Every structure is written in structure tokens, then in C-alpha cells.
Amino acid sequence: MELVGVPTPAGGTVSCRTWPGQTRPFVLVHGLASNARLWDEVADELSAAGHPVWAVDLPGHGATELPPTGVDTASAARAVTAVIQAHLLAGAVVAGQSWGGNVAVRLTADRPELVGALALVDGGWIDLPADFGTWDECAEALRPADLHGLRADDLRDRLRQSHPDWSDRAVEATVASLRELPDGTVERRLPIPAHLAIVRDMWDHPPGPWLARITAPTLLLPAIPQDHARAERTRRRVAAAADLLLDNTIREYADSDHDLHAQRPRELATDLLGLARR
């Protein structure tokens, strides 16, 4: 793995984690308040199969600084576009997880010539007005928790207890979404106002219009929760998104975490390799 910086149209630099390969490239996009390291175990498998991989730290996330003008889904999509154009990755399989799925949808709709196939990993169909009655209700539900005084080691312990099937690499990658301070506590890399600004942008711009413009083969990979009501709600959302897509396949992950790339990286990589072969 190598770290590469890519200039963006906004004037900043996007940090990418890259793996070597000679065949069709993959571009991997993380979710809100996450980072590119969550893709490491998936990327290892893709690279071992011969594919170059670029995992992008979106603006304000991971090793990429937050630009002065902030970030939204469209500007995040433009940052990923800059990576694809700068390194001649047109025709790549673009995979986005959670909000990163919405970013990948926007990119694919706006620049279809750059994307050979699209994978939506428990995201890309996130439609907040369909899930909440009002913006205030949405903002209250999705506002990040206060982390004041939380120690990094305590966070690691919580993650290991709540996700016993995650590897140590996945746990450390999740901790890396935060900044560890010299006293052992953590703070957010993405400040809460910026986080809520992205959520507001998602509220204002649900992905339906962009899904309807996509012609690339699209693989939808929902994490289906154990709770029956939530599972059926997820299936309805995914089916509605699939109905808008010209070429779609749904592959459910039963009884799974939202962070499929952390919980089931090898299985996810196998599905992505199958999409690349199409």
C-alpha cells in the first residue's frame, strides 16, 4: 500500500491509499465520518487478484483536510472525479459505502464516461426525507455524539465488544476516523457542524434523480438487520432504488453490520470481483 496525494479543483489535496495491479481499477469511497482505511482488507483481496485499487479519503475525513468552503455530496464526488482523471482510472469499478454510496451515485450520474460499474455497499439509496418527517427530527437523530473525554483505548474496547467478528485492522481503522490526542483521548476529524452540513445536503438532495440517470451495471449490497421491521424497510428502500436503475443486481448480506467492508471484507471483495468481470 502507498499513500498518494491528488490535487482537487477546490484547491486542496485528497489523500488516497493505493494498491498495485494491472487489470481493471477499483475506486473505493468511504462513508460519512469514516476513512479510507476501512477498505484495507477489501483492497488487499482486490489487489491480490490483479486489480489496482484507490481508496479515497474524502475532504474532511482521514488524512484529507476539510476545505474552507466545507463539503457536500457534489463536492465529494468532484474530489473522487479528480482522482480518476489524474490517474487515468476511467472505466473503474467505483464502490461506495453508506454516504460514500450516495457520492458514488452522484459521480456516476454526472460523469458516466468515468465509471465502468458501480457497487453500492449499504448506501447510495439513502433518502433522508423518506425516513424522517422533518429536518429537525432528522438532525436530532443523526447528530454525532459528544466524545469529550472518551479515551481511544476505551473506544477500542467498545468496538471489540460490539463487533467481535471484526479484525484488529478493522477496529484500528475505525478508531482512525477520529484524531487521537497526546493525552489518550479522541476528537472528531470532521467537526460536528460540518457533519451536520453534509446530513443537511443529503436531506436537500435525495439520490433518486441521479439513480435514474445511471446506465452502468450496478450491484446493490444491503446489510439486512436481524430486526424484521428494519429488514423489510431496508428491502423496500433497496427495491425502490433498483427500480430506477437500468442494469441492477441485488445481493443481500443477512444479519450484517452497516460496515460490511469491516465485518465481511473477503466476501465483499468476492462480490466486487464478480462485478468487475462483467
mmCIF file of C-alpha atoms in Angstrom:
data_model
loop_
_atom_site.group_PDB
_atom_site.id
_atom_site.type_symbol
_atom_site.label_atom_id
_atom_site.label_comp_id
_atom_site.label_asym_id
_atom_site.label_seq_id
_atom_site.Cartn_x
_atom_site.Cartn_y
_atom_site.Cartn_z
ATOM 1 C CA MET A 1 0.000 0.000 0.000
ATOM 2 C CA GLU A 2 1.189 3.514 -0.887
ATOM 3 C CA LEU A 3 -0.169 6.939 0.082
ATOM 4 C CA VAL A 4 -0.724 9.372 -2.792
ATOM 5 C CA GLY A 5 -1.973 12.966 -2.745
ATOM 6 C CA VAL A 6 -4.173 14.205 -5.601
ATOM 7 C CA PRO A 7 -4.924 17.937 -6.192
ATOM 8 C CA THR A 8 -8.613 18.804 -6.430
ATOM 9 C CA PRO A 9 -10.487 21.542 -8.320
ATOM 10 C CA ALA A 10 -11.247 23.216 -4.980
ATOM 11 C CA GLY A 11 -7.523 23.778 -4.432
ATOM 12 C CA GLY A 12 -6.874 21.149 -1.775
ATOM 13 C CA THR A 13 -5.293 17.717 -1.916
ATOM 14 C CA VAL A 14 -7.127 14.427 -1.492
ATOM 15 C CA SER A 15 -5.227 11.619 0.237
ATOM 16 C CA CYS A 16 -5.546 8.155 -1.333
ATOM 17 C CA ARG A 17 -4.412 4.715 -0.282
ATOM 18 C CA THR A 18 -3.303 2.788 -3.349
ATOM 19 C CA TRP A 19 -2.538 -0.850 -4.156
ATOM 20 C CA PRO A 20 -0.884 -2.181 -7.332
ATOM 21 C CA GLY A 21 -2.492 -4.144 -10.138
ATOM 22 C CA GLN A 22 -2.605 -4.459 -13.911
ATOM 23 C CA THR A 23 -6.270 -5.052 -14.737
ATOM 24 C CA ARG A 24 -9.475 -3.052 -14.234
ATOM 25 C CA PRO A 25 -9.073 -0.470 -11.440
ATOM 26 C CA PHE A 26 -11.252 -0.083 -8.371
ATOM 27 C CA VAL A 27 -12.040 3.238 -6.680
ATOM 28 C CA LEU A 28 -13.371 2.846 -3.127
ATOM 29 C CA VAL A 29 -15.310 5.567 -1.291
ATOM 30 C CA HIS A 30 -15.955 5.507 2.478
ATOM 31 C CA GLY A 31 -18.968 6.758 4.392
ATOM 32 C CA LEU A 32 -19.708 9.833 6.494
ATOM 33 C CA ALA A 33 -17.242 10.437 9.356
ATOM 34 C CA SER A 34 -15.281 7.359 8.274
ATOM 35 C CA ASN A 35 -11.998 6.982 6.376
ATOM 36 C CA ALA A 36 -10.286 5.046 3.601
ATOM 37 C CA ARG A 37 -8.582 2.594 5.976
ATOM 38 C CA LEU A 38 -11.879 0.739 6.445
ATOM 39 C CA TRP A 39 -11.337 -0.575 2.904
ATOM 40 C CA ASP A 40 -7.848 -2.019 3.558
ATOM 41 C CA GLU A 41 -8.821 -5.674 3.879
ATOM 42 C CA VAL A 42 -11.079 -5.482 0.829
ATOM 43 C CA ALA A 43 -8.346 -3.715 -1.154
ATOM 44 C CA ASP A 44 -5.799 -6.397 -0.248
ATOM 45 C CA GLU A 45 -8.049 -9.025 -1.840
ATOM 46 C CA LEU A 46 -8.731 -6.955 -4.953
ATOM 47 C CA SER A 47 -5.049 -6.198 -5.467
ATOM 48 C CA ALA A 48 -4.099 -9.852 -4.926
ATOM 49 C CA ALA A 49 -6.495 -10.659 -7.790
ATOM 50 C CA GLY A 50 -4.578 -8.254 -10.060
ATOM 51 C CA HIS A 51 -6.581 -5.038 -9.748
ATOM 52 C CA PRO A 52 -5.134 -1.609 -8.920
ATOM 53 C CA VAL A 53 -7.083 -0.044 -6.056
ATOM 54 C CA TRP A 54 -7.548 3.569 -4.981
ATOM 55 C CA ALA A 55 -9.277 4.180 -1.631
ATOM 56 C CA VAL A 56 -10.071 7.867 -1.231
ATOM 57 C CA ASP A 57 -10.145 9.923 1.965
ATOM 58 C CA LEU A 58 -12.933 12.394 1.190
ATOM 59 C CA PRO A 59 -12.445 16.062 2.160
ATOM 60 C CA GLY A 60 -12.575 16.470 5.937
ATOM 61 C CA HIS A 61 -12.016 12.748 6.509
ATOM 62 C CA GLY A 62 -8.966 10.630 7.272
ATOM 63 C CA ALA A 63 -5.774 12.291 6.021
ATOM 64 C CA THR A 64 -7.619 14.820 3.817
ATOM 65 C CA GLU A 65 -8.124 18.274 5.292
ATOM 66 C CA LEU A 66 -11.552 19.924 5.412
ATOM 67 C CA PRO A 67 -11.651 22.674 2.755
ATOM 68 C CA PRO A 68 -12.578 26.215 3.852
ATOM 69 C CA THR A 69 -15.848 26.056 1.924
ATOM 70 C CA GLY A 70 -16.928 22.784 3.545
ATOM 71 C CA VAL A 71 -18.051 19.655 1.765
ATOM 72 C CA ASP A 72 -21.254 18.153 0.395
ATOM 73 C CA THR A 73 -22.131 15.177 -1.784
ATOM 74 C CA ALA A 74 -21.475 17.006 -5.053
ATOM 75 C CA SER A 75 -18.085 18.394 -3.980
ATOM 76 C CA ALA A 76 -17.077 14.986 -2.603
ATOM 77 C CA ALA A 77 -17.994 13.457 -5.977
ATOM 78 C CA ARG A 78 -15.822 16.060 -7.712
ATOM 79 C CA ALA A 79 -12.900 15.104 -5.449
ATOM 80 C CA VAL A 80 -13.247 11.451 -6.483
ATOM 81 C CA THR A 81 -13.548 12.561 -10.109
ATOM 82 C CA ALA A 82 -10.204 14.362 -9.751
ATOM 83 C CA VAL A 83 -8.583 11.121 -8.571
ATOM 84 C CA ILE A 84 -9.981 9.153 -11.514
ATOM 85 C CA GLN A 85 -8.903 11.766 -14.048
ATOM 86 C CA ALA A 86 -5.450 12.391 -12.580
ATOM 87 C CA HIS A 87 -4.504 8.722 -12.626
ATOM 88 C CA LEU A 88 -6.300 7.591 -15.800
ATOM 89 C CA LEU A 89 -8.746 5.312 -13.989
ATOM 90 C CA ALA A 90 -11.668 5.781 -16.391
ATOM 91 C CA GLY A 91 -13.738 2.617 -16.629
ATOM 92 C CA ALA A 92 -13.094 1.789 -12.976
ATOM 93 C CA VAL A 93 -15.425 -0.119 -10.714
ATOM 94 C CA VAL A 94 -16.491 2.541 -8.209
ATOM 95 C CA ALA A 95 -17.703 1.229 -4.835
ATOM 96 C CA GLY A 96 -19.217 3.487 -2.179
ATOM 97 C CA GLN A 97 -20.283 2.593 1.350
ATOM 98 C CA SER A 98 -23.111 4.417 3.183
ATOM 99 C CA TRP A 99 -22.895 8.165 2.296
ATOM 100 C CA GLY A 100 -19.996 7.159 0.055
ATOM 101 C CA GLY A 101 -22.591 5.258 -1.960
ATOM 102 C CA ASN A 102 -24.522 8.496 -2.460
ATOM 103 C CA VAL A 103 -21.238 10.150 -3.513
ATOM 104 C CA ALA A 104 -20.582 7.337 -5.991
ATOM 105 C CA VAL A 105 -24.123 7.661 -7.374
ATOM 106 C CA ARG A 106 -23.653 11.398 -7.933
ATOM 107 C CA LEU A 107 -20.279 10.806 -9.613
ATOM 108 C CA THR A 108 -21.656 8.082 -11.894
ATOM 109 C CA ALA A 109 -24.671 10.166 -12.908
ATOM 110 C CA ASP A 110 -22.619 13.284 -13.610
ATOM 111 C CA ARG A 111 -19.616 11.610 -15.278
ATOM 112 C CA PRO A 112 -20.827 8.304 -16.746
ATOM 113 C CA GLU A 113 -17.791 8.009 -19.016
ATOM 114 C CA LEU A 114 -15.553 7.564 -15.963
ATOM 115 C CA VAL A 115 -17.388 4.637 -14.330
ATOM 116 C CA GLY A 116 -17.475 1.148 -15.800
ATOM 117 C CA ALA A 117 -19.530 -0.384 -12.990
ATOM 118 C CA LEU A 118 -20.965 0.751 -9.677
ATOM 119 C CA ALA A 119 -21.219 -1.035 -6.314
ATOM 120 C CA LEU A 120 -23.409 0.392 -3.547
ATOM 121 C CA VAL A 121 -22.426 -1.015 -0.143
ATOM 122 C CA ASP A 122 -25.338 -0.394 2.237
ATOM 123 C CA GLY A 123 -25.707 3.086 0.798
ATOM 124 C CA GLY A 124 -26.348 5.040 -2.354
ATOM 125 C CA TRP A 125 -30.098 4.828 -1.782
ATOM 126 C CA ILE A 126 -30.062 6.877 1.459
ATOM 127 C CA ASP A 127 -33.175 9.092 1.226
ATOM 128 C CA LEU A 128 -33.493 11.037 4.469
ATOM 129 C CA PRO A 129 -36.843 12.772 3.731
ATOM 130 C CA ALA A 130 -38.300 9.291 3.253
ATOM 131 C CA ASP A 131 -37.010 8.234 6.685
ATOM 132 C CA PHE A 132 -37.843 11.316 8.787
ATOM 133 C CA GLY A 133 -40.881 13.552 8.969
ATOM 134 C CA THR A 134 -38.989 16.839 9.375
ATOM 135 C CA TRP A 135 -35.454 18.152 9.090
ATOM 136 C CA ASP A 136 -35.344 18.849 12.847
ATOM 137 C CA GLU A 137 -36.240 15.226 13.573
ATOM 138 C CA CYS A 138 -33.551 14.073 11.155
ATOM 139 C CA ALA A 139 -30.900 16.395 12.582
ATOM 140 C CA GLU A 140 -31.624 15.296 16.141
ATOM 141 C CA ALA A 141 -31.440 11.612 15.243
ATOM 142 C CA LEU A 142 -28.250 11.885 13.180
ATOM 143 C CA ARG A 143 -26.300 14.418 15.227
ATOM 144 C CA PRO A 144 -22.992 12.788 16.284
ATOM 145 C CA ALA A 145 -22.484 12.013 19.966
ATOM 146 C CA ASP A 146 -20.270 14.184 22.150
ATOM 147 C CA LEU A 147 -16.872 12.498 22.508
ATOM 148 C CA HIS A 148 -15.500 14.748 25.254
ATOM 149 C CA GLY A 149 -13.162 12.736 27.476
ATOM 150 C CA LEU A 150 -13.513 9.489 25.524
ATOM 151 C CA ARG A 151 -10.237 7.594 25.551
ATOM 152 C CA ALA A 152 -9.017 5.836 22.423
ATOM 153 C CA ASP A 153 -8.377 2.603 24.317
ATOM 154 C CA ASP A 154 -11.916 2.642 25.703
ATOM 155 C CA LEU A 155 -13.240 3.099 22.179
ATOM 156 C CA ARG A 156 -11.173 0.115 21.026
ATOM 157 C CA ASP A 157 -12.626 -1.992 23.828
ATOM 158 C CA ARG A 158 -16.177 -0.947 22.925
ATOM 159 C CA LEU A 159 -15.632 -1.808 19.283
ATOM 160 C CA ARG A 160 -14.208 -5.243 20.117
ATOM 161 C CA GLN A 161 -17.151 -5.980 22.395
ATOM 162 C CA SER A 162 -19.820 -4.771 19.973
ATOM 163 C CA HIS A 163 -18.148 -6.261 16.874
ATOM 164 C CA PRO A 164 -16.466 -9.490 17.974
ATOM 165 C CA ASP A 165 -16.203 -10.668 14.360
ATOM 166 C CA TRP A 166 -14.138 -7.628 13.275
ATOM 167 C CA SER A 167 -10.389 -7.975 12.826
ATOM 168 C CA ASP A 168 -7.919 -5.815 14.756
ATOM 169 C CA ARG A 169 -7.249 -3.966 11.497
ATOM 170 C CA ALA A 170 -10.931 -3.065 11.189
ATOM 171 C CA VAL A 171 -11.051 -1.851 14.788
ATOM 172 C CA GLU A 172 -7.941 0.301 14.328
ATOM 173 C CA ALA A 173 -9.277 1.668 11.049
ATOM 174 C CA THR A 174 -12.481 2.742 12.789
ATOM 175 C CA VAL A 175 -10.547 4.427 15.597
ATOM 176 C CA ALA A 176 -8.570 6.261 12.896
ATOM 177 C CA SER A 177 -11.760 8.063 11.884
ATOM 178 C CA LEU A 178 -11.026 10.141 14.995
ATOM 179 C CA ARG A 179 -7.877 12.005 15.974
ATOM 180 C CA GLU A 180 -6.033 10.580 18.980
ATOM 181 C CA LEU A 181 -4.642 13.344 21.195
ATOM 182 C CA PRO A 182 -1.451 13.207 23.287
ATOM 183 C CA ASP A 183 -3.466 12.627 26.486
ATOM 184 C CA GLY A 184 -5.037 9.475 25.008
ATOM 185 C CA THR A 185 -8.470 10.987 24.343
ATOM 186 C CA VAL A 186 -10.005 11.451 20.905
ATOM 187 C CA GLU A 187 -11.607 14.260 18.949
ATOM 188 C CA ARG A 188 -13.507 14.334 15.679
ATOM 189 C CA ARG A 189 -11.614 14.855 12.439
ATOM 190 C CA LEU A 190 -14.879 16.018 10.866
ATOM 191 C CA PRO A 191 -16.337 18.713 13.156
ATOM 192 C CA ILE A 192 -19.983 18.329 14.143
ATOM 193 C CA PRO A 193 -21.125 21.438 12.165
ATOM 194 C CA ALA A 194 -19.508 20.022 9.009
ATOM 195 C CA HIS A 195 -21.029 16.596 9.712
ATOM 196 C CA LEU A 196 -24.494 18.128 10.049
ATOM 197 C CA ALA A 197 -23.942 20.241 6.924
ATOM 198 C CA ILE A 198 -23.394 17.021 4.956
ATOM 199 C CA VAL A 199 -26.504 15.478 6.527
ATOM 200 C CA ARG A 200 -28.461 18.611 5.559
ATOM 201 C CA ASP A 201 -27.186 18.315 1.996
ATOM 202 C CA MET A 202 -28.355 14.695 1.939
ATOM 203 C CA TRP A 203 -31.750 15.857 3.193
ATOM 204 C CA ASP A 204 -31.969 18.507 0.466
ATOM 205 C CA HIS A 205 -30.724 16.216 -2.321
ATOM 206 C CA PRO A 206 -32.017 12.619 -2.084
ATOM 207 C CA PRO A 207 -30.373 10.352 -4.667
ATOM 208 C CA GLY A 208 -33.410 9.374 -6.757
ATOM 209 C CA PRO A 209 -32.804 11.803 -9.664
ATOM 210 C CA TRP A 210 -29.195 10.641 -10.014
ATOM 211 C CA LEU A 211 -30.008 6.944 -9.710
ATOM 212 C CA ALA A 212 -32.421 7.357 -12.611
ATOM 213 C CA ARG A 213 -29.610 8.646 -14.857
ATOM 214 C CA ILE A 214 -27.225 5.729 -14.262
ATOM 215 C CA THR A 215 -26.726 3.195 -17.043
ATOM 216 C CA ALA A 216 -23.630 1.399 -15.701
ATOM 217 C CA PRO A 217 -24.086 -2.108 -14.259
ATOM 218 C CA THR A 218 -24.872 -1.579 -10.579
ATOM 219 C CA LEU A 219 -24.561 -4.044 -7.717
ATOM 220 C CA LEU A 220 -26.596 -3.153 -4.615
ATOM 221 C CA LEU A 221 -25.225 -4.746 -1.435
ATOM 222 C CA PRO A 222 -27.540 -4.038 1.511
ATOM 223 C CA ALA A 223 -26.779 -5.117 5.074
ATOM 224 C CA ILE A 224 -30.014 -6.695 6.280
ATOM 225 C CA PRO A 225 -30.525 -6.307 10.046
ATOM 226 C CA GLN A 226 -31.943 -9.039 12.250
ATOM 227 C CA ASP A 227 -34.925 -6.910 13.310
ATOM 228 C CA HIS A 228 -37.774 -7.852 10.959
ATOM 229 C CA ALA A 229 -39.319 -4.380 10.645
ATOM 230 C CA ARG A 230 -35.965 -2.750 9.915
ATOM 231 C CA ALA A 231 -35.076 -5.525 7.480
ATOM 232 C CA GLU A 232 -38.283 -5.014 5.497
ATOM 233 C CA ARG A 233 -37.772 -1.245 5.477
ATOM 234 C CA THR A 234 -34.268 -1.760 4.098
ATOM 235 C CA ARG A 235 -35.551 -4.113 1.401
ATOM 236 C CA ARG A 236 -38.184 -1.571 0.341
ATOM 237 C CA ARG A 237 -35.582 1.195 0.075
ATOM 238 C CA VAL A 238 -33.246 -1.006 -1.959
ATOM 239 C CA ALA A 239 -36.026 -2.212 -4.269
ATOM 240 C CA ALA A 240 -37.116 1.386 -4.921
ATOM 241 C CA ALA A 241 -33.532 2.329 -5.835
ATOM 242 C CA ALA A 242 -33.132 -0.735 -8.047
ATOM 243 C CA ASP A 243 -36.314 0.165 -9.939
ATOM 244 C CA LEU A 244 -34.634 3.420 -11.006
ATOM 245 C CA LEU A 245 -31.526 1.685 -12.351
ATOM 246 C CA LEU A 246 -31.246 0.379 -15.892
ATOM 247 C CA ASP A 247 -28.950 -2.557 -15.021
ATOM 248 C CA ASN A 248 -29.103 -3.715 -11.400
ATOM 249 C CA THR A 249 -28.378 -6.731 -9.233
ATOM 250 C CA ILE A 250 -29.206 -7.011 -5.521
ATOM 251 C CA ARG A 251 -27.072 -9.167 -3.251
ATOM 252 C CA GLU A 252 -28.229 -9.146 0.387
ATOM 253 C CA TYR A 253 -25.930 -9.609 3.381
ATOM 254 C CA ALA A 254 -28.133 -11.128 6.079
ATOM 255 C CA ASP A 255 -27.660 -10.328 9.785
ATOM 256 C CA SER A 256 -24.820 -7.934 8.978
ATOM 257 C CA ASP A 257 -23.284 -4.685 10.162
ATOM 258 C CA HIS A 258 -23.661 -1.436 8.262
ATOM 259 C CA ASP A 259 -19.852 -1.519 7.859
ATOM 260 C CA LEU A 260 -19.766 -4.558 5.599
ATOM 261 C CA HIS A 261 -16.228 -3.736 4.490
ATOM 262 C CA ALA A 262 -15.094 -4.083 8.122
ATOM 263 C CA GLN A 263 -17.165 -7.144 9.036
ATOM 264 C CA ARG A 264 -17.070 -9.260 5.873
ATOM 265 C CA PRO A 265 -14.198 -7.935 3.722
ATOM 266 C CA ARG A 266 -13.321 -11.140 1.860
ATOM 267 C CA GLU A 267 -16.927 -11.877 0.966
ATOM 268 C CA LEU A 268 -17.430 -8.307 -0.172
ATOM 269 C CA ALA A 269 -14.243 -8.444 -2.253
ATOM 270 C CA THR A 270 -15.518 -11.604 -3.964
ATOM 271 C CA ASP A 271 -18.738 -9.816 -4.942
ATOM 272 C CA LEU A 272 -16.787 -6.806 -6.224
ATOM 273 C CA LEU A 273 -14.518 -9.043 -8.303
ATOM 274 C CA GLY A 274 -17.599 -10.638 -9.834
ATOM 275 C CA LEU A 275 -18.879 -7.188 -10.788
ATOM 276 C CA ALA A 276 -15.510 -6.318 -12.355
ATOM 277 C CA ARG A 277 -15.671 -9.428 -14.527
ATOM 278 C CA ARG A 278 -18.936 -8.191 -16.048
#
